[in-house]
GROMACS .gro file of C-alpha atoms in nm:
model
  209
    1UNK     CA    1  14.468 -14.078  15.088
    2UNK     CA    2  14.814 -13.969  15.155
    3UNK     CA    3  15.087 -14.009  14.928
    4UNK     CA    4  15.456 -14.019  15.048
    5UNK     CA    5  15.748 -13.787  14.977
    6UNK     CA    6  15.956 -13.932  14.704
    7UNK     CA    7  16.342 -13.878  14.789
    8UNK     CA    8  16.621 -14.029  14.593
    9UNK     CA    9  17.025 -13.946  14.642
   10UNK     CA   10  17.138 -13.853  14.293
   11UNK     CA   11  16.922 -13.651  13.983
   12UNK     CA   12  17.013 -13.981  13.793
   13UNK     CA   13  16.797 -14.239  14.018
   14UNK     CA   14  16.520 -13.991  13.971
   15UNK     CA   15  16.543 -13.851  13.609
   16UNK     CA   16  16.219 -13.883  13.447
   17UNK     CA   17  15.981 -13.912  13.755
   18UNK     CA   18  15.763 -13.661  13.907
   19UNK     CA   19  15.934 -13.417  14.133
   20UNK     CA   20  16.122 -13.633  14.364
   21UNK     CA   21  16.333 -13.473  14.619
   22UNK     CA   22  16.739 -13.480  14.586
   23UNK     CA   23  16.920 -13.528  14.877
   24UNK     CA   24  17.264 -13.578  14.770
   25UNK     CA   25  17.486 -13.831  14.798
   26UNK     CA   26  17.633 -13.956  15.154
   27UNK     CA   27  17.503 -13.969  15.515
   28UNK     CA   28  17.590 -13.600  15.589
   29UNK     CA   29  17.391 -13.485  15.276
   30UNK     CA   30  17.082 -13.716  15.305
   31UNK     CA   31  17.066 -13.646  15.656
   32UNK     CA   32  17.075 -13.255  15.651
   33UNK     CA   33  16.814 -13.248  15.278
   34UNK     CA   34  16.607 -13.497  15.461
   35UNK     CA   35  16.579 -13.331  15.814
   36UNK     CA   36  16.536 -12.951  15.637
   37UNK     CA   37  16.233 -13.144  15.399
   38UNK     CA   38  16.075 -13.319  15.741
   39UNK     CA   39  16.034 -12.994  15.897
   40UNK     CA   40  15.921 -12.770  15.547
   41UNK     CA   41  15.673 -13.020  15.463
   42UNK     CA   42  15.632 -13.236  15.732
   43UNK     CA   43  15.522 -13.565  15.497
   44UNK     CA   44  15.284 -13.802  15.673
   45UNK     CA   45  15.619 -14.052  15.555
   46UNK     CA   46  15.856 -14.116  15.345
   47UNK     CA   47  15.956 -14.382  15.044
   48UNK     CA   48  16.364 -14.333  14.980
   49UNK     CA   49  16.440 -14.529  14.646
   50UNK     CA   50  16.747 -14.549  14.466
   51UNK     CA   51  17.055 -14.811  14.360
   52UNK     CA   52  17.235 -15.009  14.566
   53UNK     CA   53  17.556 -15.236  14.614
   54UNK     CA   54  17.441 -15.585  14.730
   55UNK     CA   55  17.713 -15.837  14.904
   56UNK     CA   56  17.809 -16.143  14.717
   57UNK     CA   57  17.828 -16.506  14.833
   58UNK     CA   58  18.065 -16.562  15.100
   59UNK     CA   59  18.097 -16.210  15.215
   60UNK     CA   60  17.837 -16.218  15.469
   61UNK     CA   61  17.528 -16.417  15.658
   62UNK     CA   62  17.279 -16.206  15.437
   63UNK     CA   63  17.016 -16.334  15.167
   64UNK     CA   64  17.217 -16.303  14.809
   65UNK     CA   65  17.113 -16.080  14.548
   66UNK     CA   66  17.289 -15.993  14.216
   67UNK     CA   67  17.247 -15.728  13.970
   68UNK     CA   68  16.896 -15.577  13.846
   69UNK     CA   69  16.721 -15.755  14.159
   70UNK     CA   70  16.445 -15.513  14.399
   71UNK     CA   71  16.471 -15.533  14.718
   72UNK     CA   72  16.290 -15.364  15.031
   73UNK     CA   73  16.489 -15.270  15.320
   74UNK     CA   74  16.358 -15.404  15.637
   75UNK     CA   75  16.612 -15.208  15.881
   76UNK     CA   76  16.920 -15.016  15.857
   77UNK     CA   77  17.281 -15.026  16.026
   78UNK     CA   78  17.549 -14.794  15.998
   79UNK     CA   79  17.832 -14.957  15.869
   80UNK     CA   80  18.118 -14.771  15.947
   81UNK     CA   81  18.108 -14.542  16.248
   82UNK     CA   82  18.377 -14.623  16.431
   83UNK     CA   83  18.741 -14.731  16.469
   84UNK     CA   84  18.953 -14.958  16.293
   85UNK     CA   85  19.186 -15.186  16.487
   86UNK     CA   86  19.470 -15.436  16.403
   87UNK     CA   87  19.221 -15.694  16.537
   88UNK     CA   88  18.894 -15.617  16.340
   89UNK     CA   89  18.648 -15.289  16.378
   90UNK     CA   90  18.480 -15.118  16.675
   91UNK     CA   91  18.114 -14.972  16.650
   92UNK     CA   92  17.984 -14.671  16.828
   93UNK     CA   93  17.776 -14.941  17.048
   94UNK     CA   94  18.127 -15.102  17.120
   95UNK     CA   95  18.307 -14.839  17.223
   96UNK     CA   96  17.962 -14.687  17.395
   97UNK     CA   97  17.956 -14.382  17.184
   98UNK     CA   98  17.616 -14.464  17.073
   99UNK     CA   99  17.367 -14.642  16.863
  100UNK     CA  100  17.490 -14.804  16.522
  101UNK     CA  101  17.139 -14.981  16.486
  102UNK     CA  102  16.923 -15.136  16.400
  103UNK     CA  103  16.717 -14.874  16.218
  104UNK     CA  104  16.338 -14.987  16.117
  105UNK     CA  105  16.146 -14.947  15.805
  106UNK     CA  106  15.734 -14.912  15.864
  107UNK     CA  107  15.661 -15.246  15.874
  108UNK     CA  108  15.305 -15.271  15.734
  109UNK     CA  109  15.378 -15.070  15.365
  110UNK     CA  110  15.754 -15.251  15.376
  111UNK     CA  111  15.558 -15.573  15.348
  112UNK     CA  112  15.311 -15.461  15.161
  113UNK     CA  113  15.521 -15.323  14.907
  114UNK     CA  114  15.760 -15.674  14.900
  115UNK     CA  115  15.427 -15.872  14.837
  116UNK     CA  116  15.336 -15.608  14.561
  117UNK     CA  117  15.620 -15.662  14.395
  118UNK     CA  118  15.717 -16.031  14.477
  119UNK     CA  119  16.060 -15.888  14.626
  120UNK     CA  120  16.274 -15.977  14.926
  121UNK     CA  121  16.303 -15.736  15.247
  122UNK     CA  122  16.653 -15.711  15.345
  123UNK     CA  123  16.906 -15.582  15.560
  124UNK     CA  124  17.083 -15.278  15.467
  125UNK     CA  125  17.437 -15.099  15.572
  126UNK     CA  126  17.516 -14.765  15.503
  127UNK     CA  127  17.868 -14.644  15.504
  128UNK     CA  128  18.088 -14.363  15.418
  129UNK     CA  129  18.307 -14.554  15.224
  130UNK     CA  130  18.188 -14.785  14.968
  131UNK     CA  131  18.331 -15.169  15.005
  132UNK     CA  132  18.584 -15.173  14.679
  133UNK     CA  133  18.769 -15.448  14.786
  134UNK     CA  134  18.707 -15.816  14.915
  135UNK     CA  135  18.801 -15.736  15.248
  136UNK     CA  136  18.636 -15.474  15.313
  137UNK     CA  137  18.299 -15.593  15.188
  138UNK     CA  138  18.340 -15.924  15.375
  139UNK     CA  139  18.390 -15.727  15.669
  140UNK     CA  140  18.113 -15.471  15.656
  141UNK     CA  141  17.871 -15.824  15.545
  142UNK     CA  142  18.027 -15.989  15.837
  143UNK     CA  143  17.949 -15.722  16.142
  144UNK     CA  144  17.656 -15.605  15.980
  145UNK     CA  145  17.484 -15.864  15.840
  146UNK     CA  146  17.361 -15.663  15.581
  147UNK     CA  147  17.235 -15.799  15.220
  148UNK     CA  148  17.292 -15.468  15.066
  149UNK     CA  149  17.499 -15.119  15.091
  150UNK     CA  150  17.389 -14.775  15.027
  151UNK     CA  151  17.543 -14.405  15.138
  152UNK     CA  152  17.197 -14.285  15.256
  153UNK     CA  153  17.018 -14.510  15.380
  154UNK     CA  154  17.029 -14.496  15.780
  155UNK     CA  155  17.093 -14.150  15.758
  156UNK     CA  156  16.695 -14.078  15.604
  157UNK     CA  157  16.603 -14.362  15.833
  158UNK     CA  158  16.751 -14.198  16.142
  159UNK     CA  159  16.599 -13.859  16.039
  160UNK     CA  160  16.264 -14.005  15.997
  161UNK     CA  161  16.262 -14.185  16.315
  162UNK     CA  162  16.366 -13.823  16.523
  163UNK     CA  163  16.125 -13.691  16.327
  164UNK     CA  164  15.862 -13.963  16.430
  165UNK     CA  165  15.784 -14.009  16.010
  166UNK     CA  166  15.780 -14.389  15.937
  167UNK     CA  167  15.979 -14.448  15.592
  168UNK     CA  168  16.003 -14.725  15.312
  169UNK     CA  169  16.303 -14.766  15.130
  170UNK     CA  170  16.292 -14.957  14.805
  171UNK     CA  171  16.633 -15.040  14.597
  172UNK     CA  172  16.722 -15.212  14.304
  173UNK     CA  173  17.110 -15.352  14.293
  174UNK     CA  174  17.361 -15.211  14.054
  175UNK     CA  175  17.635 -15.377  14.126
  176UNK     CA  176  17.808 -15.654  14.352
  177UNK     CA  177  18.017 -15.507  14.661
  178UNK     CA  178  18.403 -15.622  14.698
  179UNK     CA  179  18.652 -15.593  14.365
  180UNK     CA  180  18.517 -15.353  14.119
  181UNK     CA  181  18.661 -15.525  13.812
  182UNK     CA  182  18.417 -15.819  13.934
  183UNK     CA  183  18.106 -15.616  14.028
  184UNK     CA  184  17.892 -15.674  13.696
  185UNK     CA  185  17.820 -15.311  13.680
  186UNK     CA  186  17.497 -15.217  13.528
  187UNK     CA  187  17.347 -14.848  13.678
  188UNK     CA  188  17.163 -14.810  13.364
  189UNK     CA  189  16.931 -15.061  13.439
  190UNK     CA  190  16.924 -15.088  13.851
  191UNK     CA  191  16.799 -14.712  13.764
  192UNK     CA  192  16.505 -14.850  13.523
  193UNK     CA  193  16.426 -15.133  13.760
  194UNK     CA  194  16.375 -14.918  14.034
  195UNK     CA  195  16.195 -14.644  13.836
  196UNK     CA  196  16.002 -14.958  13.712
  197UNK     CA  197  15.938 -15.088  14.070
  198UNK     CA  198  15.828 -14.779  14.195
  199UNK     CA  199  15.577 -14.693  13.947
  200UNK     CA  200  15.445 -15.041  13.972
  201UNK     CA  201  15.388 -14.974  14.351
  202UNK     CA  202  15.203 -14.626  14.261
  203UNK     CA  203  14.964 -14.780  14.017
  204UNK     CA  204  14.846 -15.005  14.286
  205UNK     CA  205  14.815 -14.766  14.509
  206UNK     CA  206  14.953 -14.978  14.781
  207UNK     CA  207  15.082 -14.734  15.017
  208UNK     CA  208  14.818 -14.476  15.083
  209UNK     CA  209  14.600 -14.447  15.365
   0.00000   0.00000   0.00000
């Protein structure tokens, strides 16, 4: 039976928990902790868990969620590698600088872990700069067609996938993306509903092999 390497971004998503690994917050952070830990300890693969921002109706073609919901994410996109124009936003893939996505999750525990836990599997987009206004969150829902936003997320995926380690990634929402005043921020519990989540997915022992 092989159990996966716990990572999390900040001390505060993991406080409590058994020895997860903190990678730090942003893609340059997540991607070096995560890429130093693949080749230290070379997991069999990995389960990222942590917060999230999710989109709200009418920012984007995504599945809605609101605040406190789980999620799995299914694949990752990088959000915001790039160049803004007066005319919209030009990817990496646009310009043909390189790949922006799509990113995938190991299918078999993803949906095993969704059916465990009666959650969704969405889309995620991970970004430098967090959408704090309406405009730029119905931007980043629009190219991306995300359902949520992280800091982390395709950066651990993209490690994992040079690495050839398959990864989960398991989030619970603490707040809507677009106009802070309006986000219904709640990190206090997204933190206990993932910690919640997570543990629920360890009793059952769901994704050992």
């Amino acid at each position: 039976m092989t159990a996966p390497l716990l990572v999390c971004a900040a001390e505060v998503e993991g406080r409590g928990l058994a020895s997860p690994l903190y990678l730090g917050v942003g893609k340059v952070a997540a991607a070096v902790a995560m890429t130093r830990a693949l080749l230290e300890r070379r997991p069999a693969w990995v389960l990222l868990f942590g917060v999230c921002g999710a989109y709200p109706e009418g920012h984007g073609p995504g599945g809605r969620l609101d605040v406190g919901d789980v999620c799995l994410v299914g694949d990752e996109w990088l959000g915001d590698e790039g160049v803004a124009v007066d005319d919209g936003f030009l990817t990496l893939a646009q310009l043909g600088l390189g790949s922006v996505g799509p990113l995938m999750a190991d299918g078999g525990r993803t949906a095993a872990a969704a059916r465990s836990l009666g959650a969704p599997i969405v889309r995620g987009a991970t970004v430098s700069g967090c959408s704090g206004t309406d405009a730029s969150s119905r931007a980043l829902a629009g190219r991306t067609g995300a359902t949520v936003e992280t800091m982390e997320g395709a950066a651990v995926a993209w490690a994992c996938a040079a690495a050839g380690v398959p990864w989960v990634q398991l989030r619970c929402v603490s707040n809507r993306t677009g106009q802070r005043a309006a986000g219904g921020w709640d990190l206090p519990r997204a933190v206990a509903g993932v910690q919640a989540a997570l543990q629920r997915l360890q009793a059952a022992d769901w994704g050992n092999e």
